[in-house]
Coordinates of N, CA and C and ligand atoms in Angstrom, one line a residue:
X1 N 2.7 -17.5 0.2 CA 1.8 -17.5 1.0 C 0.7 -16.3 0.6
X2 N -0.4 -17.0 0.6 CA -1.4 -15.8 0.3 C -2.8 -16.5 1.2
X3 N -3.7 -15.7 1.4 CA -4.9 -15.8 2.1 C -5.9 -16.1 0.9
X4 N -6.9 -17.2 0.9 CA -7.8 -17.4 0.0 C -8.7 -16.2 0.0
X5 N -9.3 -15.7 1.1 CA -10.4 -14.8 1.1 C -10.0 -13.3 1.0
X6 N -8.6 -12.9 0.8 CA -8.0 -11.8 1.0 C -8.1 -10.9 -0.7
X7 N -8.7 -9.9 -0.4 CA -8.8 -9.1 -1.7 C -7.6 -8.8 -2.5
X8 N -6.5 -8.4 -1.6 CA -5.1 -8.0 -2.3 C -4.3 -9.2 -2.7
X9 N -4.5 -10.4 -2.0 CA -4.0 -11.6 -2.6 C -4.4 -11.9 -4.0
X10 N -5.8 -11.6 -4.0 CA -6.4 -12.1 -5.4 C -6.0 -10.9 -6.5
X11 N -5.6 -9.7 -6.0 CA -5.0 -8.5 -7.1 C -3.5 -9.3 -7.4
X12 N -2.8 -9.6 -6.5 CA -1.4 -10.0 -6.6 C -1.5 -11.3 -7.7
X13 N -2.3 -12.0 -7.2 CA -2.8 -13.5 -8.5 C -3.1 -13.1 -9.6
X14 N -3.8 -11.8 -9.9 CA -4.3 -11.3 -11.1 C -5.8 -11.9 -11.3
X15 N -6.3 -12.2 -10.3 CA -7.8 -12.7 -10.3 C -8.8 -11.6 -10.4
X16 N -8.5 -10.5 -9.5 CA -9.2 -9.1 -9.6 C -8.4 -7.9 -10.4
X17 N -8.7 -7.3 -11.0 CA -8.0 -6.4 -12.1 C -7.9 -5.1 -11.0
X18 N -6.6 -4.5 -11.3 CA -6.2 -3.4 -10.4 C -5.3 -2.6 -11.6
X19 N -5.1 -1.5 -11.5 CA -4.2 -0.5 -12.5 C -2.9 -0.7 -11.6
X20 N -2.2 -1.4 -12.0 CA -0.8 -2.0 -11.3 C 0.2 -1.1 -11.9
X21 N 1.0 -0.1 -11.3 CA 1.9 0.8 -11.9 C 3.5 0.3 -11.2
X22 N 3.5 -0.7 -10.5 CA 4.8 -1.0 -10.1 C 4.9 -2.4 -9.6
X23 N 5.9 -2.9 -10.2 CA 5.9 -4.5 -9.7 C 7.6 -4.8 -9.4
X24 N 7.8 -5.4 -8.4 CA 9.0 -5.9 -8.0 C 9.0 -7.4 -7.6
X25 N 9.9 -7.9 -7.0 CA 9.9 -9.5 -6.7 C 9.0 -9.7 -5.6
X26 N 9.0 -8.6 -4.5 CA 8.3 -8.7 -3.4 C 7.0 -8.0 -3.1
X27 N 6.9 -6.9 -4.1 CA 5.7 -5.8 -3.9 C 5.3 -5.5 -5.2
X28 N 4.0 -5.0 -5.1 CA 3.4 -4.4 -6.4 C 2.8 -3.1 -5.8
X29 N 2.6 -2.3 -6.7 CA 1.8 -0.9 -6.6 C 0.7 -0.6 -7.4
X30 N -0.6 -0.3 -7.0 CA -1.6 0.0 -8.0 C -2.5 1.1 -7.3
X31 N -3.1 1.6 -8.3 CA -4.0 3.0 -8.0 C -5.1 2.5 -7.3
X32 N -5.3 3.3 -5.9 CA -6.5 3.1 -5.1 C -7.8 3.3 -5.9
X33 N -8.9 2.5 -5.6 CA -10.2 2.7 -6.4 C -10.9 3.9 -5.8
X34 N -10.7 4.5 -4.9 CA -11.4 5.6 -4.2 C -10.4 6.4 -3.8
X35 N -9.4 7.1 -4.7 CA -8.4 8.0 -4.2 C -8.8 9.2 -3.6
X36 N -8.0 9.5 -2.4 CA -8.3 10.6 -1.6 C -7.2 11.7 -2.0
X37 N -6.6 11.8 -3.0 CA -5.7 12.8 -3.7 C -5.5 12.5 -5.1
X38 N -5.1 13.6 -5.8 CA -4.8 13.1 -7.3 C -4.0 11.9 -7.4
X39 N -2.9 11.6 -6.5 CA -2.3 10.4 -6.6 C -2.5 9.7 -5.3
X40 N -2.9 8.4 -5.4 CA -3.3 7.7 -4.4 C -2.9 6.2 -4.8
X41 N -1.8 5.7 -4.4 CA -1.3 4.3 -4.6 C -1.1 3.6 -3.6
X42 N -1.5 2.3 -3.6 CA -1.4 1.3 -2.7 C -0.2 0.4 -3.1
X43 N 0.7 0.2 -2.0 CA 1.9 -0.7 -2.2 C 1.8 -1.9 -1.0
X44 N 1.7 -2.8 -1.9 CA 1.3 -4.1 -1.0 C 2.6 -5.1 -1.1
X45 N 3.1 -5.9 0.0 CA 3.7 -6.8 -0.4 C 3.0 -8.0 -1.0
X46 N 3.8 -8.8 -1.8 CA 3.3 -10.1 -2.3 C 2.6 -11.1 -1.5
X47 N 3.4 -11.1 -0.2 CA 3.2 -12.0 0.6 C 2.0 -11.6 1.6
X48 N 1.0 -12.5 1.9 CA 0.1 -12.1 2.9 C 0.4 -11.8 4.1
X49 N 0.5 -10.7 4.5 CA 0.6 -10.2 6.2 C -0.7 -9.3 6.3
X50 N -1.6 -9.8 7.5 CA -2.7 -9.1 7.8 C -2.4 -7.6 8.2
X51 N -1.6 -7.5 9.4 CA -1.5 -6.3 9.7 C -0.1 -5.7 10.2
X52 N 0.1 -4.7 10.7 CA 1.7 -4.6 11.4 C 1.9 -5.4 12.3
X53 N 0.8 -5.7 13.3 CA 0.9 -6.6 14.5 C 1.3 -7.9 14.0
X54 N 1.3 -8.3 12.9 CA 1.7 -9.8 12.3 C 3.1 -9.8 11.8
X55 N 3.8 -8.6 12.0 CA 5.0 -8.7 11.5 C 6.2 -9.3 12.5
X56 N 7.2 -9.9 11.6 CA 8.1 -10.5 12.5 C 9.4 -10.2 11.9
X57 N 10.6 -10.4 12.7 CA 11.9 -10.0 12.0 C 12.2 -10.3 10.6
X58 N 11.4 -11.6 10.2 CA 11.7 -12.0 9.1 C 11.0 -11.1 7.7
X59 N 10.3 -10.4 8.2 CA 9.8 -9.2 7.2 C 10.5 -8.0 7.1
X60 N 11.5 -7.8 7.9 CA 12.1 -6.5 7.7 C 12.4 -6.1 6.1
X61 N 13.0 -7.0 5.4 CA 13.3 -6.8 4.0 C 12.0 -6.3 3.1
X62 N 11.0 -7.1 3.4 CA 9.6 -6.9 2.7 C 9.3 -5.6 3.1
X63 N 9.3 -5.1 4.3 CA 8.8 -3.9 4.5 C 9.5 -2.9 4.0
X64 N 10.9 -3.1 4.2 CA 11.9 -1.9 3.5 C 11.5 -1.8 2.1
X65 N 11.2 -2.9 1.3 CA 11.0 -3.1 0.1 C 9.7 -1.9 -0.3
X66 N 8.9 -2.1 0.8 CA 7.7 -1.2 0.3 C 7.9 0.2 0.3
X67 N 9.0 0.7 1.2 CA 9.2 2.1 1.2 C 9.9 2.3 0.0
X68 N 11.1 1.5 -0.4 CA 11.6 1.8 -1.5 C 10.7 2.0 -2.8
X69 N 9.8 1.2 -2.7 CA 8.7 1.1 -3.7 C 8.1 2.5 -3.6
X70 N 7.8 2.9 -2.6 CA 7.0 4.2 -2.6 C 8.1 5.4 -2.8
X71 N 9.3 5.4 -2.7 CA 10.2 6.3 -3.0 C 10.2 6.4 -4.7
X72 N 10.2 5.1 -5.2 CA 10.4 5.1 -6.7 C 9.2 5.6 -7.4
X73 N 7.9 5.1 -7.0 CA 6.6 5.8 -7.7 C 6.3 7.0 -7.3
X74 N 7.0 7.7 -6.1 CA 6.6 9.0 -6.0 C 7.5 9.9 -7.1
X75 N 8.6 9.6 -7.3 CA 9.5 10.1 -8.3 C 8.6 10.0 -9.9
X76 N 8.4 8.6 -10.0 CA 7.8 8.4 -11.1 C 6.6 9.5 -11.5
X77 N 5.9 9.7 -10.1 CA 4.4 10.6 -10.5 C 4.7 12.1 -10.3
X78 N 6.1 12.4 -10.1 CA 6.6 13.8 -10.2 C 6.1 14.3 -8.7
X79 N 6.4 13.5 -7.7 CA 5.9 14.0 -6.3 C 7.0 14.5 -5.5
X80 N 8.3 13.9 -5.9 CA 9.3 14.1 -5.0 C 9.7 15.4 -4.3
X81 N 9.9 16.4 -5.3 CA 10.3 17.6 -4.9 C 9.1 18.3 -3.8
X82 N 7.9 18.2 -4.5 CA 6.8 19.1 -3.8 C 6.4 18.3 -2.3
X83 N 6.8 17.0 -2.5 CA 6.3 16.2 -1.1 C 5.2 15.2 -1.4
X84 N 4.8 14.3 -0.5 CA 3.9 13.4 -0.4 C 3.8 12.8 0.8
X85 N 2.8 11.9 1.0 CA 2.7 11.2 2.3 C 2.5 9.7 2.1
X86 N 3.1 9.0 3.0 CA 3.1 7.6 3.0 C 2.5 7.3 4.3
X87 N 1.6 6.2 4.4 CA 1.1 6.0 5.7 C 0.6 4.4 5.7
X88 N 0.5 3.6 6.8 CA -0.1 2.4 7.0 C -1.2 2.4 8.1
X89 N -2.1 2.2 7.8 CA -3.2 2.1 9.0 C -3.0 0.6 9.6
X90 N -3.5 0.4 11.0 CA -3.3 -0.8 11.6 C -4.6 -1.0 12.3
X91 N -5.5 -2.0 11.9 CA -6.7 -2.3 12.7 C -7.8 -1.3 12.4
X92 N -8.8 -1.6 13.2 CA -9.9 -0.7 12.9 C -9.9 0.8 13.6
X93 N -9.5 0.9 14.4 CA -9.2 2.4 15.2 C -8.6 3.3 14.1
X94 N -7.6 2.5 13.4 CA -6.9 3.3 12.3 C -7.6 3.7 11.0
X95 N -8.7 2.9 11.0 CA -9.4 2.7 9.7 C -8.9 1.8 8.7
X96 N -8.0 0.6 9.1 CA -7.6 -0.6 8.0 C -9.1 -1.1 7.8
X97 N -9.3 -1.2 6.5 CA -10.4 -2.2 6.1 C -10.2 -3.4 5.3
X98 N -8.7 -3.4 4.7 CA -8.3 -4.6 4.0 C -7.1 -5.0 4.8
X99 N -7.4 -6.3 5.0 CA -6.2 -6.9 6.1 C -5.3 -7.6 5.5
X100 N -4.4 -6.7 4.7 CA -3.2 -7.3 4.0 C -2.5 -6.0 4.0
X101 N -1.3 -6.0 4.7 CA -0.7 -4.6 4.9 C -0.3 -4.0 3.4
X102 N -0.7 -2.6 3.6 CA -0.5 -1.6 2.4 C 0.2 -0.3 2.9
X103 N 1.0 0.3 2.0 CA 1.3 1.6 2.3 C 0.4 2.5 1.4
X104 N -0.2 3.5 1.7 CA -0.9 4.5 1.1 C 0.1 5.4 0.6
X105 N 0.2 5.9 -0.8 CA 1.1 7.0 -1.1 C 0.0 8.0 -1.6
X106 N 0.1 9.1 -1.0 CA -0.8 10.2 -1.5 C 0.0 11.3 -1.8
X107 N -0.4 12.2 -2.7 CA 0.4 13.3 -3.2 C -0.4 13.9 -4.3
X108 N 0.1 14.9 -4.7 CA -0.6 15.9 -5.8 C -1.5 16.9 -5.1
X109 N -1.6 17.1 -3.8 CA -2.3 18.2 -3.3 C -1.7 18.7 -2.0
X110 N -1.9 19.7 -1.1 CA -1.5 19.9 0.1 C -2.2 18.7 1.1
X111 N -1.6 18.3 1.9 CA -2.1 17.2 3.0 C -2.1 18.1 4.4
X112 N -3.1 18.1 5.0 CA -3.1 18.6 6.4 C -2.8 17.6 7.4
X113 N -2.3 18.1 8.5 CA -1.5 17.3 9.6 C -2.3 18.0 11.0
X114 N -2.6 17.5 12.0 CA -2.7 16.1 12.1 C -4.1 15.3 11.1
X115 N -3.9 14.0 10.6 CA -4.9 13.4 10.0 C -6.1 13.3 10.7
X116 N -7.3 13.2 10.0 CA -8.2 12.9 11.1 C -8.6 11.7 11.5
Ligands
AMP201 P1 -7.3 0.7 4.2 O1 -8.7 1.3 4.8 O2 -6.2 1.5 5.0 O3 -7.4 -0.6 4.6 O4 -7.1 0.7 3.0 C1 -8.2 0.1 2.0 C2 -7.8 0.7 0.6 O5 -8.0 -0.3 -0.4 C3 -8.6 1.9 0.7 O6 -8.5 3.2 0.2 C4 -9.8 1.3 -0.7 O7 -10.4 2.4 -1.4 C5 -9.0 0.4 -1.3 N1 -9.4 -0.5 -2.4 C6 -10.4 -1.6 -1.7 N2 -10.4 -2.1 -2.7 C7 -9.6 -1.7 -3.9 C8 -9.5 -2.4 -5.1 N3 -10.1 -3.4 -5.5 N4 -8.5 -1.9 -5.8 C9 -7.9 -0.9 -5.6 N5 -8.1 -0.2 -4.2 C10 -9.1 -0.9 -3.7

């Protein structure tokens, strides 16, 4: 299931290049083009799901796998001990600009809280 006009579906399909650093059956991880921290990786399901609001019970494993990917990538990037942030924006007020769900994995610097 992919959406024709979705940027991240095009990355999954290999039609748009990305620096992919993680691949599994259900997810991929690639570096954000506009990084907000020394490590900024986006982790997305291969399946097109527009927002968190579009999740249903059948997506539980898919979403769980995104977090398992985040854990693995954080370890690979050397972030596990110091710490890192994993966040998913939903809709405009939260700053979502690409409507294919994605975890942001951010690390490599101190991150303030609350976020802006
Ligand atoms: P969000 O604002 O939460 O929807 O996050 C979208 C993210 O996708 C932003 O951090 C963008 O910098 C990033 N982004 C947009 N286009 C690309 C691309 N072609 N490759 C990698 N990251 C991208």
